[in-house]
Amino acid sequence: DGGITQSPKYLFRKEGQNVTLSCEQNLNHDAMYWYRQDPGQGLRLIYYSQIVNDFQKGDIAEGYSVSREKKESFPLTVTSAQKNPTAFYLCASSIAYERRFEKLFFGSGTQLSVL
Amino acid sequence: AQSVTQLGSHVSVSEGALVLLRCNYSSSVPPYLFWYVQYPNQGLQLLLKYTTGATLVKGINGFEAEFKKSETSFHLTKPSAHMSDAAEYFCAVTHSGGYQKVTFGTGTKLQVIP
């Protein structure tokens, strides 16, 4: 079955450490997204990518970085500059960014906590 | 600019009772509207969406929503709640123009009481 795989499910970060969250999709989608979810705040967009080798900042990109070297993969790095990284991180994809009437497909998320 | 307001961060209903989750949106152009559901420690999945055409939209698991332009609303309903409906529900809005992203509401947690 096609879908989005996020790993790991749980991740712990030490002070000053960078950590990378994995996101892989086999849906052949062009667009991919990273969202941060905090209780009571809904989903906030961190970064998105419309196509391979291109990505754009979302609303809360500070302290995060991404790459899009392959169509299937969109890893997110939470850097030491992100002072409040504890949150649930969701990766999503869609057929194409401009087809906004199409739904988003979501992974099952990564819970990041600070040690 | 666009925005979404979900009234009530927590809603409790008895099993078998009507479910009504409220969503109001703000958009300067005709919107695309979505309801997503999230079960604990999982990602979101689409319940239903409105793009154009019929204003009453039916989705999965017996849910439906009605687009009311005059009220800028897209409330989600289900005639009879099941225990399995307990989850968090998110309303979202976007539109086709420019590079507007999808904007999500803050979510409503539905509790179903046996």
Tab-separated table of C-alpha atoms in Angstrom:
chain	number	residue	atom	x	y	z
A	1	ASP	CA	0.000	0.000	0.000
A	2	GLY	CA	1.163	3.521	-0.737
A	3	GLY	CA	1.704	5.922	2.082
A	4	ILE	CA	4.021	8.063	4.147
A	5	THR	CA	6.466	6.612	6.619
A	6	GLN	CA	7.879	8.688	9.430
A	7	SER	CA	10.650	7.527	11.722
A	8	PRO	CA	11.396	7.277	14.503
A	9	LYS	CA	8.070	7.367	16.332
A	10	TYR	CA	9.719	8.798	19.457
A	11	LEU	CA	12.904	10.853	19.596
A	12	PHE	CA	14.784	12.485	22.422
A	13	ARG	CA	17.129	15.427	21.989
A	14	LYS	CA	19.893	16.497	24.292
A	15	GLU	CA	20.841	20.118	24.832
A	16	GLY	CA	22.824	21.501	21.869
A	17	GLN	CA	22.149	18.495	19.699
A	18	ASN	CA	20.784	18.426	16.155
A	19	VAL	CA	18.330	15.651	15.361
A	20	THR	CA	16.869	14.508	12.047
A	21	LEU	CA	13.357	13.237	11.478
A	22	SER	CA	12.816	10.979	8.506
A	23	CYS	CA	9.895	11.168	6.063
A	24	GLU	CA	9.522	8.862	3.074
A	25	GLN	CA	6.584	8.585	0.669
A	26	ASN	CA	5.825	6.090	-2.104
A	27	LEU	CA	2.783	7.930	-3.460
A	28	ASN	CA	4.708	9.615	-6.280
A	29	HIS	CA	3.618	12.994	-4.927
A	30	ASP	CA	5.451	16.147	-5.946
A	31	ALA	CA	4.675	18.219	-2.853
A	32	MET	CA	5.760	17.461	0.688
A	33	TYR	CA	5.278	19.340	3.965
A	34	TRP	CA	6.402	19.417	7.570
A	35	TYR	CA	4.001	20.508	10.303
A	36	ARG	CA	4.505	21.027	13.980
A	37	GLN	CA	1.614	20.197	16.319
A	38	ASP	CA	1.385	21.587	19.847
A	39	PRO	CA	-1.645	20.974	22.093
A	40	GLY	CA	-4.357	23.546	21.458
A	41	GLN	CA	-2.500	25.210	18.595
A	42	GLY	CA	-3.438	23.119	15.617
A	43	LEU	CA	-0.880	22.466	12.901
A	44	ARG	CA	1.729	25.025	11.944
A	45	LEU	CA	3.705	24.782	8.720
A	46	ILE	CA	7.478	24.551	9.107
A	47	TYR	CA	8.676	23.939	5.533
A	48	TYR	CA	7.225	22.749	2.281
A	49	SER	CA	8.623	21.502	-0.992
A	50	GLN	CA	6.825	21.764	-4.311
A	51	ILE	CA	9.331	19.711	-6.239
A	52	VAL	CA	12.689	17.977	-5.911
A	53	ASN	CA	15.600	20.280	-5.059
A	54	ASP	CA	13.263	23.083	-4.048
A	55	PHE	CA	11.791	24.014	-0.678
A	56	GLN	CA	10.247	27.060	0.973
A	57	LYS	CA	9.962	28.313	4.543
A	58	GLY	CA	6.607	28.081	6.223
A	59	ASP	CA	5.360	30.050	9.211
A	60	ILE	CA	7.801	28.746	11.822
A	61	ALA	CA	10.997	27.772	9.966
A	62	GLU	CA	13.491	29.240	12.463
A	63	GLY	CA	15.606	26.537	14.043
A	64	TYR	CA	14.725	23.950	11.407
A	65	SER	CA	16.264	22.847	8.123
A	66	VAL	CA	15.201	20.477	5.340
A	67	SER	CA	16.451	18.948	2.118
A	68	ARG	CA	14.694	17.444	-0.875
A	69	GLU	CA	17.271	15.507	-2.875
A	70	LYS	CA	14.856	12.752	-3.879
A	71	LYS	CA	11.182	12.897	-4.705
A	72	GLU	CA	10.411	10.264	-2.066
A	73	SER	CA	12.283	11.816	0.827
A	74	PHE	CA	11.938	15.043	2.822
A	75	PRO	CA	13.971	14.874	6.075
A	76	LEU	CA	13.638	17.552	8.741
A	77	THR	CA	16.532	18.564	10.984
A	78	VAL	CA	15.746	20.204	14.283
A	79	THR	CA	18.827	22.249	15.108
A	80	SER	CA	20.153	23.428	18.447
A	81	ALA	CA	18.838	26.886	17.528
A	82	GLN	CA	15.292	25.633	18.073
A	83	LYS	CA	14.900	26.369	21.786
A	84	ASN	CA	11.527	24.749	22.277
A	85	PRO	CA	11.536	21.638	20.094
A	86	THR	CA	9.195	19.448	22.152
A	87	ALA	CA	6.219	18.772	19.888
A	88	PHE	CA	4.555	16.232	17.622
A	89	TYR	CA	5.921	16.518	14.072
A	90	LEU	CA	3.835	15.507	11.085
A	91	CYS	CA	5.012	14.992	7.539
A	92	ALA	CA	2.487	15.234	4.716
A	93	SER	CA	2.361	15.050	0.958
A	94	SER	CA	0.014	15.988	-1.852
A	95	ILE	CA	-0.148	15.326	-5.579
A	96	ALA	CA	0.997	18.827	-6.471
A	97	TYR	CA	1.225	22.048	-4.506
A	98	GLU	CA	-0.956	24.022	-6.896
A	99	ARG	CA	-3.771	21.435	-6.726
A	100	ARG	CA	-4.967	22.790	-3.411
A	101	PHE	CA	-8.345	21.037	-3.700
A	102	GLU	CA	-6.566	17.706	-3.315
A	103	LYS	CA	-6.196	16.277	0.167
A	104	LEU	CA	-3.048	16.017	2.209
A	105	PHE	CA	-1.758	12.567	3.084
A	106	PHE	CA	-0.149	12.401	6.530
A	107	GLY	CA	2.407	10.176	8.171
A	108	SER	CA	1.844	8.852	11.690
A	109	GLY	CA	4.115	11.445	13.278
A	110	THR	CA	7.232	11.713	15.416
A	111	GLN	CA	7.062	12.832	19.043
A	112	LEU	CA	10.189	14.812	19.867
A	113	SER	CA	11.088	15.492	23.481
A	114	VAL	CA	13.993	17.242	25.151
A	115	LEU	CA	16.065	15.355	27.709
B	1	ALA	CA	-5.360	36.293	4.316
B	2	GLN	CA	-7.354	33.302	5.422
B	3	SER	CA	-8.141	31.872	8.826
B	4	VAL	CA	-10.177	29.181	10.536
B	5	THR	CA	-11.961	29.308	13.886
B	6	GLN	CA	-13.171	26.173	15.593
B	7	LEU	CA	-15.541	26.914	18.456
B	8	GLY	CA	-14.975	24.638	21.411
B	9	SER	CA	-11.677	22.882	21.978
B	10	HIS	CA	-13.530	20.005	23.696
B	11	VAL	CA	-16.983	18.645	22.933
B	12	SER	CA	-18.703	15.803	24.792
B	13	VAL	CA	-21.701	13.895	23.508
B	14	SER	CA	-23.496	10.765	24.599
B	15	GLU	CA	-23.309	7.685	22.428
B	16	GLY	CA	-26.160	7.877	19.924
B	17	ALA	CA	-26.513	11.655	20.194
B	18	LEU	CA	-26.001	14.226	17.463
B	19	VAL	CA	-22.439	15.372	16.850
B	20	LEU	CA	-21.981	19.031	15.866
B	21	LEU	CA	-18.498	20.497	15.505
B	22	ARG	CA	-18.330	24.130	14.474
B	23	CYS	CA	-16.002	25.745	11.966
B	24	ASN	CA	-16.023	29.297	10.657
B	25	TYR	CA	-13.576	30.517	8.072
B	26	SER	CA	-12.313	33.754	6.687
B	27	SER	CA	-11.208	33.985	3.075
B	28	SER	CA	-11.204	36.801	0.540
B	29	VAL	CA	-11.751	34.390	-2.359
B	30	PRO	CA	-13.876	31.248	-2.755
B	31	PRO	CA	-12.415	28.664	-0.400
B	32	TYR	CA	-11.679	24.997	-0.427
B	33	LEU	CA	-12.722	23.552	2.939
B	34	PHE	CA	-11.694	20.326	4.628
B	35	TRP	CA	-12.347	18.327	7.767
B	36	TYR	CA	-9.632	15.989	8.981
B	37	VAL	CA	-9.717	13.532	11.886
B	38	GLN	CA	-6.793	12.542	14.098
B	39	TYR	CA	-6.773	9.509	16.388
B	40	PRO	CA	-4.306	9.518	19.301
B	41	ASN	CA	-0.648	9.436	18.286
B	42	GLN	CA	-1.506	9.224	14.615
B	43	GLY	CA	-1.505	11.473	11.582
B	44	LEU	CA	-4.562	13.167	10.127
B	45	GLN	CA	-6.893	11.611	7.619
B	46	LEU	CA	-9.461	13.326	5.443
B	47	LEU	CA	-13.121	13.050	6.462
B	48	LEU	CA	-14.587	15.214	3.714
B	49	LYS	CA	-13.965	18.294	1.603
B	50	TYR	CA	-15.811	21.052	-0.215
B	51	THR	CA	-14.396	22.474	-3.419
B	52	THR	CA	-17.257	23.573	-5.656
B	53	GLY	CA	-20.811	22.478	-6.463
B	54	ALA	CA	-23.147	20.886	-3.939
B	55	THR	CA	-22.906	22.622	-0.587
B	56	LEU	CA	-23.820	19.549	1.463
B	57	VAL	CA	-20.836	17.245	1.466
B	58	LYS	CA	-20.885	13.665	2.691
B	59	GLY	CA	-17.764	12.018	4.025
B	60	ILE	CA	-16.581	8.810	5.581
B	61	ASN	CA	-17.953	7.224	8.756
B	62	GLY	CA	-21.361	8.914	8.396
B	63	PHE	CA	-20.108	12.488	8.740
B	64	GLU	CA	-21.323	15.364	6.623
B	65	ALA	CA	-20.783	19.120	6.452
B	66	GLU	CA	-22.604	22.000	4.846
B	67	PHE	CA	-20.885	24.965	3.245
B	68	LYS	CA	-22.800	28.137	4.064
B	69	LYS	CA	-21.262	31.097	2.301
B	70	SER	CA	-23.525	33.671	3.945
B	71	GLU	CA	-22.467	32.467	7.388
B	72	THR	CA	-18.856	31.650	6.384
B	73	SER	CA	-19.342	28.297	8.087
B	74	PHE	CA	-18.562	24.650	7.427
B	75	HIS	CA	-19.912	22.789	10.446
B	76	LEU	CA	-19.401	19.037	10.758
B	77	THR	CA	-22.296	16.811	11.818
B	78	LYS	CA	-23.134	13.181	12.415
B	79	PRO	CA	-26.636	12.069	13.416
B	80	SER	CA	-25.573	9.419	15.918
B	81	ALA	CA	-22.239	9.294	17.721
B	82	HIS	CA	-20.311	6.062	18.110
B	83	MET	CA	-17.585	5.361	20.641
B	84	SER	CA	-15.153	5.032	17.745
B	85	ASP	CA	-15.763	8.698	16.818
B	86	ALA	CA	-13.727	9.862	19.813
B	87	ALA	CA	-10.820	11.736	18.251
B	88	GLU	CA	-9.613	15.236	17.446
B	89	TYR	CA	-11.129	16.996	14.466
B	90	PHE	CA	-9.509	19.745	12.433
B	91	CYS	CA	-11.138	22.136	10.003
B	92	ALA	CA	-8.878	23.548	7.278
B	93	VAL	CA	-9.162	26.129	4.501
B	94	THR	CA	-7.245	26.996	1.382
B	95	HIS	CA	-7.994	28.281	-2.100
B	96	SER	CA	-6.572	27.988	-5.570
B	97	GLY	CA	-5.164	31.476	-5.933
B	98	GLY	CA	-1.548	32.420	-5.516
B	99	TYR	CA	0.584	30.472	-3.114
B	100	GLN	CA	-1.775	30.285	-0.170
B	101	LYS	CA	-1.056	27.362	2.082
B	102	VAL	CA	-3.553	25.209	3.902
B	103	THR	CA	-4.573	26.857	7.187
B	104	PHE	CA	-5.734	24.596	9.987
B	105	GLY	CA	-7.983	25.380	12.915
B	106	THR	CA	-6.858	24.634	16.452
B	107	GLY	CA	-8.862	21.431	16.629
B	108	THR	CA	-11.811	20.071	18.596
B	109	LYS	CA	-11.476	16.985	20.749
B	110	LEU	CA	-14.627	14.897	20.687
B	111	GLN	CA	-15.422	12.748	23.689
B	112	VAL	CA	-18.182	10.150	23.375
B	113	ILE	CA	-19.778	9.109	26.649
B	114	PRO	CA	-21.244	5.593	26.830
